[in-house]
Every structure is written in C-alpha cells, then in structure tokens.
Amino acid sequence: MFVPALLCNSGSDTMVSPASHPLLLTLLLLSHFTFCISYSRPKALLAPISYDESTSLYSINLGNKNSLLLDLENSVFWIDCVNTSYSSPTLSLVRCRSAVCNMASVCNSLICDGGAPPGCSTCYGPPSPVCQNSSCSPPISNSAISTSTTSTLWTDTFPVLSTDGRNPGSIVDVPNFPFACADDLLIRNNSVPAGVVGDAALSQAKIALPSQLAAKLSLKRKFTYCLPATSNGKGVLFFGDSPIVFLPNIDFSNSFQYTPLLTDPSQPDSYMIDITGISVDGVKLNIDLNLLKIKDGTGSTVGGTIITSTERYTQLESSIYDELAREFKAAAHARGIKDAPAVSPFDTCFDGSTVSGTRLGAAVPEIDLSLKGSGGVVWRIFGANSVVSVQDDKVVCLAFLRRKQYETRAVVVGTFQQQDALMQFDLATSRLGFLSSLLGSMATCSDFNFTSSV
C-alpha cells in the first residue's frame, strides 16, 4: 500500500520534548529514517504493453488490474463501468464546477471544448456509475474508432507498478485518481482488443495519465514506451524517470535523439513534431515543405506531423506519398529489387524473393526523416519499419499509406514505424526523445525483464 511522502517530512509534530529525552529522540529519528526509506515514493512506474493482431492496436495493463487501450490522443482516462460492474470502497463522485472538474477541459483531434470546463450531468433515469445528477461530465474518446461521447467523472485509488528501470517493483496505490465512467459505446463491435475495458489517456492534457501520475507521486512529467512488433512478447511503458534497461543488460536511457514537441493552439493535447525534410538512401525528396508546417487561424487543423498510437501505418499527404514511393522504387531497383503487383491497402510492392534480410529487417532503401533539433536530428527508418511482408512473404510492400480522406495532417506517424523503437514524451521540457530501432543493438521491445525484483 502506498504511503504518502508527507509521512516522511522532516518537521514532525510530537508531544515529547526531544531535549529532555535524547535516547528517545535517537530512536525516533532512526525509526523515522528507516520508515522513510521503506515508504519513499517511486521514481518511475511500469506497465506492460500487449499487441493485438486482430485489431492492430496496443493496450497496457495498469497495476495488473485494468487492460486499457494505449491512446496518445485521448485526454481522459476512462473505464466501461457497465460491463465491468465497476465498484470500489474508495470511489468518490466529482461534482461539476469543482477544481478537479475544471481541470478536465480537453482539446485533441476528436474533441475540443475550447478550454471550457465540462458541464453538469442531468440524468433521465435512475442514478448509475455512468450518470449522476450535478456530476462532472467530461467528453471522452476512443481514437481507434474516431468516436467520442460524454461520461461521469469520479476519483478512486488505482494500483500501479513501480520500477527501478530494470525490473518491476512493488505495487503503488495512487489515491484520488480522476477517471471517467462510460457505457460500452466506445468498445463495442470488437473495436478494441479482447479484454480491454477502457482507455489509457496519454495526451498532454492536465487530467491525462502522464500529468496526473506525475502530480500524485511527484514523478518527472514524462513517459517512454516501446511497442512490440508481434503479439508473442510484451512491450513496456515507463512513467517518470529511470534507467531503461533491456536484457541482457543494456541501458538505453542515454541513447535518445531529441526534437521539440510542437504546440498547435487548436489541438494542444496532441503530440506533434517538425519534419524538415525526407530522404531515401541520401536523396532528398522534392516535396512542398509548406505542407509539413502547422497552419492555424482557420478553425481547422491542417498540415504538420502528428504522432498516433492507434493508426498502424504512417499516412502521408498524397503528393508526399507519391514522391516517397517514386524515389523508394528507384533506390530499390538500384539494389536489384523487382516490382510486384499492389496488395491492398498498399500501393507500392516488391517481389519478396529479390529482397534479402538483415538484423535491421529487409535490405531495402533507408528512409530518413530530418527533424528540427540541434546538431542535425534524423529519424532513420530501416527495413523492419519501412516495409511489411504479405502473402506468406512472397511480397514486400512499402508500409506507408496515403492519408485518409478526412485527415488534415500532412504526416500521421503510425505504430508500425514505432515498433521496436523507444519513444519518450517529455512533457516538462516539451520534447520527443527517440531511438528509431533497438534492433541494431540486438534488442527488441520484448526484452524488458518482467521478473519481479521484490
């Protein structure tokens, strides 16, 4: 059970005069010191990540209790309180116009309330976990299906797993943690992996998991994840600041390149970066760089690059995709790789028998994303993250798609390009740290040691 750090304050009220009881003072100080060591706050928290092949989505397990969709775009942590019959002795309703409710304003790609606090619920039936009169009712979303709805905000104590960066530690109870109760609208029709009961809101919003965990446990306001490439192993999500150690004993915490996280005033909860150019095998693409800039002032979000956790393959504005595919084909042909007919949903495919393999994936042209940052920041995409094998490995396709019809960003970075990479979202310094592939170090995202150290 987590004990708040205020129990370890140096100034402790006591009815005993230390001056008149020196031996007692020594014993008190010794026991107090030992107590503080035993119950000090963790520096980091841990959650295993699972990949579901049927939905191409990722989920995390929070404190061995709740399986939640990994969602960078959602701002309010929510749980389906209908099918899960949610109940708890520490459950407390959040009233509208309260301080917690005022903090629950959200603005992402699916929802934007303009900074206004959520409204008050009015129920037209008997009270339930998903509807209570005069309660705080924030909007919630599921980015995987681009759907939102309203909810009822509560607080409760939630267990999370601590870590030293090498192994799992003890369970920590986080008190008075805000979350939303919802019906099953956002998880119907197999729209999330089996067993998922809610959404792990990982956006930049004040009420989202990263900021709330940091505030409740005095953690660094950052999180790092590593997405597994298959469903056979677990990836890992760290909250806070710690070593990042994978088997056999490789610490990747000092291996990051950094690029600023941009802020779009019309979508401040989301994670955006500045791509300044794209190259294939060293050849710079002739693209309209103005497309890569965030436009504002029109009321709609257009241009720029957003990072997602619910789209599988990176989407590109059509002219950018055409230029990438053209240059990738030319570079592939120069390597002796032959074309193959397109395989939906991919437009650019190759004969798998003409593609050899390396420890970094298929031996195909390298794609470089040049990013804003000091000293030249480059996200290099090797074969493991640039092409996908289909039709029993007979065909290899460029794992990029034209952007969806209603998508307004020029680039939407998908999870295929992030798998077996380290992605660190540092909210305190507004920067993204990344290591584009662990494969070059003979590691994968499934190499974290989940054997407990306690």
Coordinates of N, CA, C and O in Angstrom, one line a residue, residues 9-97:
N9 N 8.1 13.9 6.1 CA 8.5 15.3 6.2 C 9.5 15.4 7.4 O 9.4 14.7 8.4
S10 N 10.5 16.2 7.3 CA 11.5 16.4 8.3 C 10.9 17.0 9.5 O 11.3 16.8 10.7
G11 N 9.9 17.9 9.4 CA 9.3 18.5 10.5 C 8.1 17.7 11.0 O 7.1 17.7 10.3
S12 N 8.2 17.0 12.1 CA 7.2 16.2 12.6 C 6.6 16.7 13.9 O 7.4 17.0 14.9
D13 N 5.3 16.8 14.0 CA 4.7 17.3 15.3 C 4.8 16.2 16.3 O 4.6 15.0 16.0
T14 N 5.2 16.5 17.5 CA 5.3 15.5 18.6 C 5.0 16.1 19.9 O 5.2 17.3 20.2
M15 N 4.5 15.3 20.9 CA 4.1 15.7 22.2 C 5.3 15.6 23.2 O 5.2 15.9 24.3
V16 N 6.4 15.0 22.7 CA 7.6 14.7 23.5 C 8.7 15.7 23.3 O 9.0 16.0 22.1
S17 N 9.3 16.3 24.3 CA 10.4 17.2 24.2 C 11.6 16.5 23.8 O 12.1 15.7 24.7
P18 N 12.2 16.7 22.7 CA 13.5 16.0 22.3 C 14.6 16.3 23.3 O 15.4 15.4 23.6
A19 N 14.7 17.5 23.7 CA 15.8 17.9 24.6 C 15.8 17.1 25.9 O 16.8 16.8 26.4
S20 N 14.6 16.8 26.4 CA 14.5 16.1 27.7 C 14.6 14.6 27.5 O 14.6 13.8 28.5
H21 N 14.5 14.1 26.3 CA 14.6 12.6 26.1 C 15.5 12.3 24.9 O 15.1 12.0 23.8
P22 N 16.8 12.5 25.1 CA 17.8 12.3 24.0 C 17.8 10.9 23.4 O 17.9 10.7 22.2
L23 N 17.6 9.9 24.3 CA 17.6 8.5 23.8 C 16.4 8.3 23.0 O 16.5 7.6 21.9
L24 N 15.2 8.8 23.5 CA 14.0 8.6 22.7 C 14.1 9.3 21.4 O 13.6 8.9 20.3
L25 N 14.8 10.5 21.4 CA 14.9 11.3 20.1 C 15.7 10.5 19.1 O 15.4 10.4 17.9
T26 N 16.8 9.8 19.6 CA 17.6 9.0 18.7 C 16.8 7.9 18.1 O 16.9 7.6 16.9
L27 N 16.0 7.2 19.0 CA 15.2 6.1 18.5 C 14.2 6.6 17.5 O 13.9 5.9 16.4
L28 N 13.6 7.7 17.8 CA 12.6 8.3 16.9 C 13.2 8.6 15.5 O 12.6 8.3 14.5
L29 N 14.3 9.3 15.5 CA 15.0 9.6 14.3 C 15.4 8.4 13.5 O 15.2 8.4 12.3
L30 N 15.9 7.4 14.2 CA 16.3 6.2 13.5 C 15.1 5.5 12.8 O 15.1 5.1 11.7
S31 N 14.0 5.3 13.6 CA 12.8 4.7 13.1 C 12.2 5.5 12.0 O 11.7 5.0 11.0
H32 N 12.2 6.8 12.1 CA 11.7 7.7 11.1 C 12.5 7.6 9.8 O 11.9 7.5 8.7
F33 N 13.8 7.5 9.9 CA 14.7 7.4 8.7 C 14.4 6.1 8.0 O 14.3 6.0 6.8
T34 N 14.3 5.0 8.8 CA 14.1 3.7 8.2 C 12.7 3.7 7.6 O 12.5 3.1 6.5
F35 N 11.7 4.3 8.2 CA 10.4 4.3 7.7 C 10.3 5.0 6.3 O 9.7 4.6 5.4
C36 N 11.1 6.1 6.2 CA 11.1 6.9 5.0 C 11.7 6.1 3.9 O 11.3 6.3 2.7
I37 N 12.8 5.4 4.2 CA 13.4 4.6 3.1 C 12.4 3.5 2.6 O 12.3 3.3 1.5
S38 N 11.7 2.9 3.5 CA 10.8 1.8 3.2 C 9.6 2.3 2.4 O 9.1 1.6 1.5
Y39 N 9.2 3.6 2.6 CA 7.9 4.1 2.0 C 8.2 5.3 1.1 O 7.3 6.1 1.0
S40 N 9.4 5.4 0.6 CA 9.7 6.6 -0.3 C 8.9 6.4 -1.6 O 8.6 5.3 -2.0
R41 N 8.6 7.5 -2.2 CA 7.9 7.5 -3.5 C 8.8 6.8 -4.5 O 10.0 7.0 -4.6
P42 N 8.2 6.1 -5.5 CA 9.0 5.6 -6.6 C 9.4 6.7 -7.5 O 8.7 7.7 -7.6
K43 N 10.5 6.5 -8.3 CA 10.9 7.4 -9.3 C 10.2 7.1 -10.6 O 10.2 8.0 -11.5
A44 N 9.8 5.9 -10.8 CA 9.2 5.5 -12.1 C 8.1 4.4 -11.9 O 8.2 3.7 -10.9
L45 N 7.2 4.4 -12.8 CA 6.2 3.3 -12.8 C 6.3 2.5 -14.1 O 6.9 3.0 -15.1
L46 N 5.6 1.4 -14.1 CA 5.8 0.5 -15.2 C 4.4 -0.1 -15.6 O 3.6 -0.4 -14.8
A47 N 4.3 -0.3 -16.9 CA 3.1 -1.1 -17.4 C 3.5 -1.9 -18.6 O 4.2 -1.4 -19.6
P48 N 3.2 -3.2 -18.7 CA 3.5 -4.0 -19.9 C 2.5 -3.6 -21.0 O 1.4 -3.2 -20.8
I49 N 3.0 -3.7 -22.2 CA 2.3 -3.4 -23.4 C 2.0 -4.7 -24.2 O 2.9 -5.5 -24.4
S50 N 0.8 -4.9 -24.7 CA 0.4 -6.0 -25.5 C 0.0 -5.5 -26.9 O -0.6 -4.5 -27.0
Y51 N 0.3 -6.3 -27.9 CA -0.1 -6.1 -29.3 C -1.2 -7.1 -29.7 O -1.0 -8.3 -29.5
D52 N -2.3 -6.6 -30.3 CA -3.4 -7.4 -30.7 C -3.4 -7.4 -32.2 O -3.7 -6.4 -32.9
E53 N -3.1 -8.6 -32.8 CA -3.0 -8.7 -34.3 C -4.4 -8.5 -35.0 O -4.4 -8.0 -36.1
S54 N -5.5 -8.9 -34.3 CA -6.8 -8.8 -34.9 C -7.2 -7.3 -35.1 O -8.0 -7.0 -36.1
T55 N -6.8 -6.4 -34.2 CA -7.2 -5.0 -34.3 C -6.0 -4.1 -34.7 O -6.2 -2.9 -35.0
S56 N -4.8 -4.7 -34.6 CA -3.6 -3.9 -34.8 C -3.4 -2.7 -33.8 O -2.9 -1.7 -34.1
L57 N -4.0 -3.0 -32.6 CA -3.9 -2.0 -31.6 C -3.1 -2.5 -30.4 O -2.9 -3.7 -30.2
Y58 N -2.6 -1.5 -29.6 CA -1.8 -1.8 -28.4 C -2.6 -1.5 -27.1 O -3.4 -0.6 -27.1
S59 N -2.4 -2.3 -26.1 CA -3.0 -2.0 -24.8 C -2.0 -2.1 -23.7 O -0.9 -2.8 -23.9
I60 N -2.3 -1.5 -22.6 CA -1.4 -1.6 -21.4 C -2.2 -2.3 -20.3 O -3.4 -2.2 -20.2
N61 N -1.4 -2.8 -19.3 CA -2.0 -3.4 -18.1 C -1.6 -2.5 -17.0 O -0.4 -2.4 -16.6
L62 N -2.6 -1.9 -16.3 CA -2.3 -0.9 -15.3 C -2.4 -1.6 -13.9 O -3.5 -2.0 -13.5
G63 N -1.3 -1.9 -13.3 CA -1.3 -2.5 -11.9 C -1.9 -3.8 -11.9 O -2.5 -4.2 -10.9
N64 N -1.8 -4.6 -13.0 CA -2.3 -6.0 -13.0 C -3.8 -6.0 -12.8 O -4.4 -7.0 -12.3
K65 N -4.5 -5.0 -13.1 CA -5.9 -4.9 -12.8 C -6.7 -4.5 -14.1 O -7.7 -5.2 -14.4
N66 N -6.4 -3.5 -14.7 CA -7.2 -3.0 -15.8 C -6.4 -3.0 -17.2 O -5.3 -2.4 -17.2
S67 N -7.0 -3.6 -18.2 CA -6.4 -3.6 -19.5 C -7.0 -2.4 -20.3 O -8.2 -2.4 -20.4
L68 N -6.1 -1.5 -20.7 CA -6.6 -0.2 -21.3 C -5.9 0.0 -22.7 O -4.8 -0.3 -22.9
L69 N -6.7 0.6 -23.6 CA -6.2 0.9 -24.9 C -5.1 2.0 -24.7 O -5.2 3.0 -24.0
L70 N -3.9 1.7 -25.4 CA -2.8 2.7 -25.4 C -3.2 3.8 -26.4 O -3.3 3.5 -27.6
D71 N -3.4 5.0 -25.9 CA -4.1 6.0 -26.7 C -3.4 7.4 -26.5 O -3.7 8.0 -25.5
L72 N -2.6 7.8 -27.4 CA -1.9 9.1 -27.3 C -2.9 10.3 -27.4 O -2.6 11.4 -27.0
E73 N -4.0 10.1 -28.1 CA -4.9 11.2 -28.5 C -5.9 11.4 -27.4 O -6.4 12.6 -27.3
N74 N -6.3 10.4 -26.6 CA -7.4 10.6 -25.7 C -6.8 11.4 -24.4 O -5.7 11.2 -24.0
S75 N -7.7 12.2 -23.8 CA -7.2 13.0 -22.7 C -7.8 12.6 -21.4 O -7.3 13.1 -20.3
V76 N -8.8 11.8 -21.3 CA -9.4 11.5 -20.0 C -9.4 9.9 -19.9 O -10.0 9.2 -20.8
F77 N -8.7 9.4 -18.9 CA -8.7 8.0 -18.6 C -10.1 7.5 -18.3 O -10.7 8.0 -17.3
W78 N -10.6 6.6 -19.0 CA -12.0 6.1 -18.8 C -12.1 4.6 -18.8 O -11.2 3.9 -19.3
I79 N -13.1 4.1 -18.1 CA -13.4 2.7 -18.0 C -14.9 2.5 -18.3 O -15.8 3.3 -18.0
D80 N -15.1 1.4 -19.0 CA -16.5 0.9 -19.2 C -17.1 0.4 -17.9 O -16.7 -0.6 -17.4
C81 N -17.9 1.2 -17.3 CA -18.5 0.9 -16.0 C -19.8 0.1 -16.0 O -20.4 -0.1 -15.0
V82 N -20.2 -0.2 -17.2 CA -21.4 -1.0 -17.4 C -21.1 -2.5 -17.4 O -21.5 -3.3 -16.5
N83 N -20.3 -2.9 -18.4 CA -20.0 -4.3 -18.5 C -19.0 -4.8 -17.4 O -18.9 -6.0 -17.1
T84 N -18.2 -3.9 -16.8 CA -17.3 -4.3 -15.8 C -17.8 -4.2 -14.4 O -17.2 -4.6 -13.4
S85 N -19.1 -3.7 -14.3 CA -19.7 -3.5 -13.0 C -18.8 -2.9 -12.0 O -18.5 -3.4 -10.9
Y86 N -18.3 -1.7 -12.3 CA -17.3 -1.1 -11.5 C -17.8 -0.7 -10.2 O -18.9 -0.1 -10.0
S87 N -17.1 -1.0 -9.1 CA -17.4 -0.6 -7.8 C -16.1 -0.6 -7.0 O -15.2 -1.3 -7.3
S88 N -16.1 0.3 -5.9 CA -14.9 0.4 -5.1 C -15.2 1.1 -3.8 O -16.0 2.1 -3.9
P89 N -14.6 0.7 -2.7 CA -14.9 1.4 -1.4 C -14.4 2.8 -1.4 O -14.8 3.6 -0.5
T90 N -13.4 3.1 -2.3 CA -12.8 4.5 -2.2 C -13.3 5.3 -3.4 O -12.8 6.4 -3.6
L91 N -14.4 4.9 -4.1 CA -14.9 5.6 -5.2 C -15.6 6.9 -4.7 O -16.3 6.9 -3.7
S92 N -15.3 8.0 -5.4 CA -15.9 9.3 -5.0 C -16.3 10.1 -6.2 O -15.5 10.2 -7.2
L93 N -17.5 10.7 -6.2 CA -18.0 11.4 -7.3 C -17.4 12.8 -7.4 O -17.2 13.5 -6.4
V94 N -17.1 13.2 -8.7 CA -16.5 14.6 -8.9 C -17.7 15.5 -9.3 O -18.4 15.2 -10.3
R95 N -17.9 16.5 -8.5 CA -19.0 17.4 -8.8 C -18.6 18.4 -9.9 O -17.5 18.8 -10.0
C96 N -19.6 18.9 -10.6 CA -19.4 19.9 -11.6 C -18.9 21.2 -10.9 O -19.3 21.4 -9.8
R97 N -18.1 22.0 -11.6 CA -17.6 23.2 -11.1 C -16.6 23.1 -10.0 O -16.2 24.0 -9.3

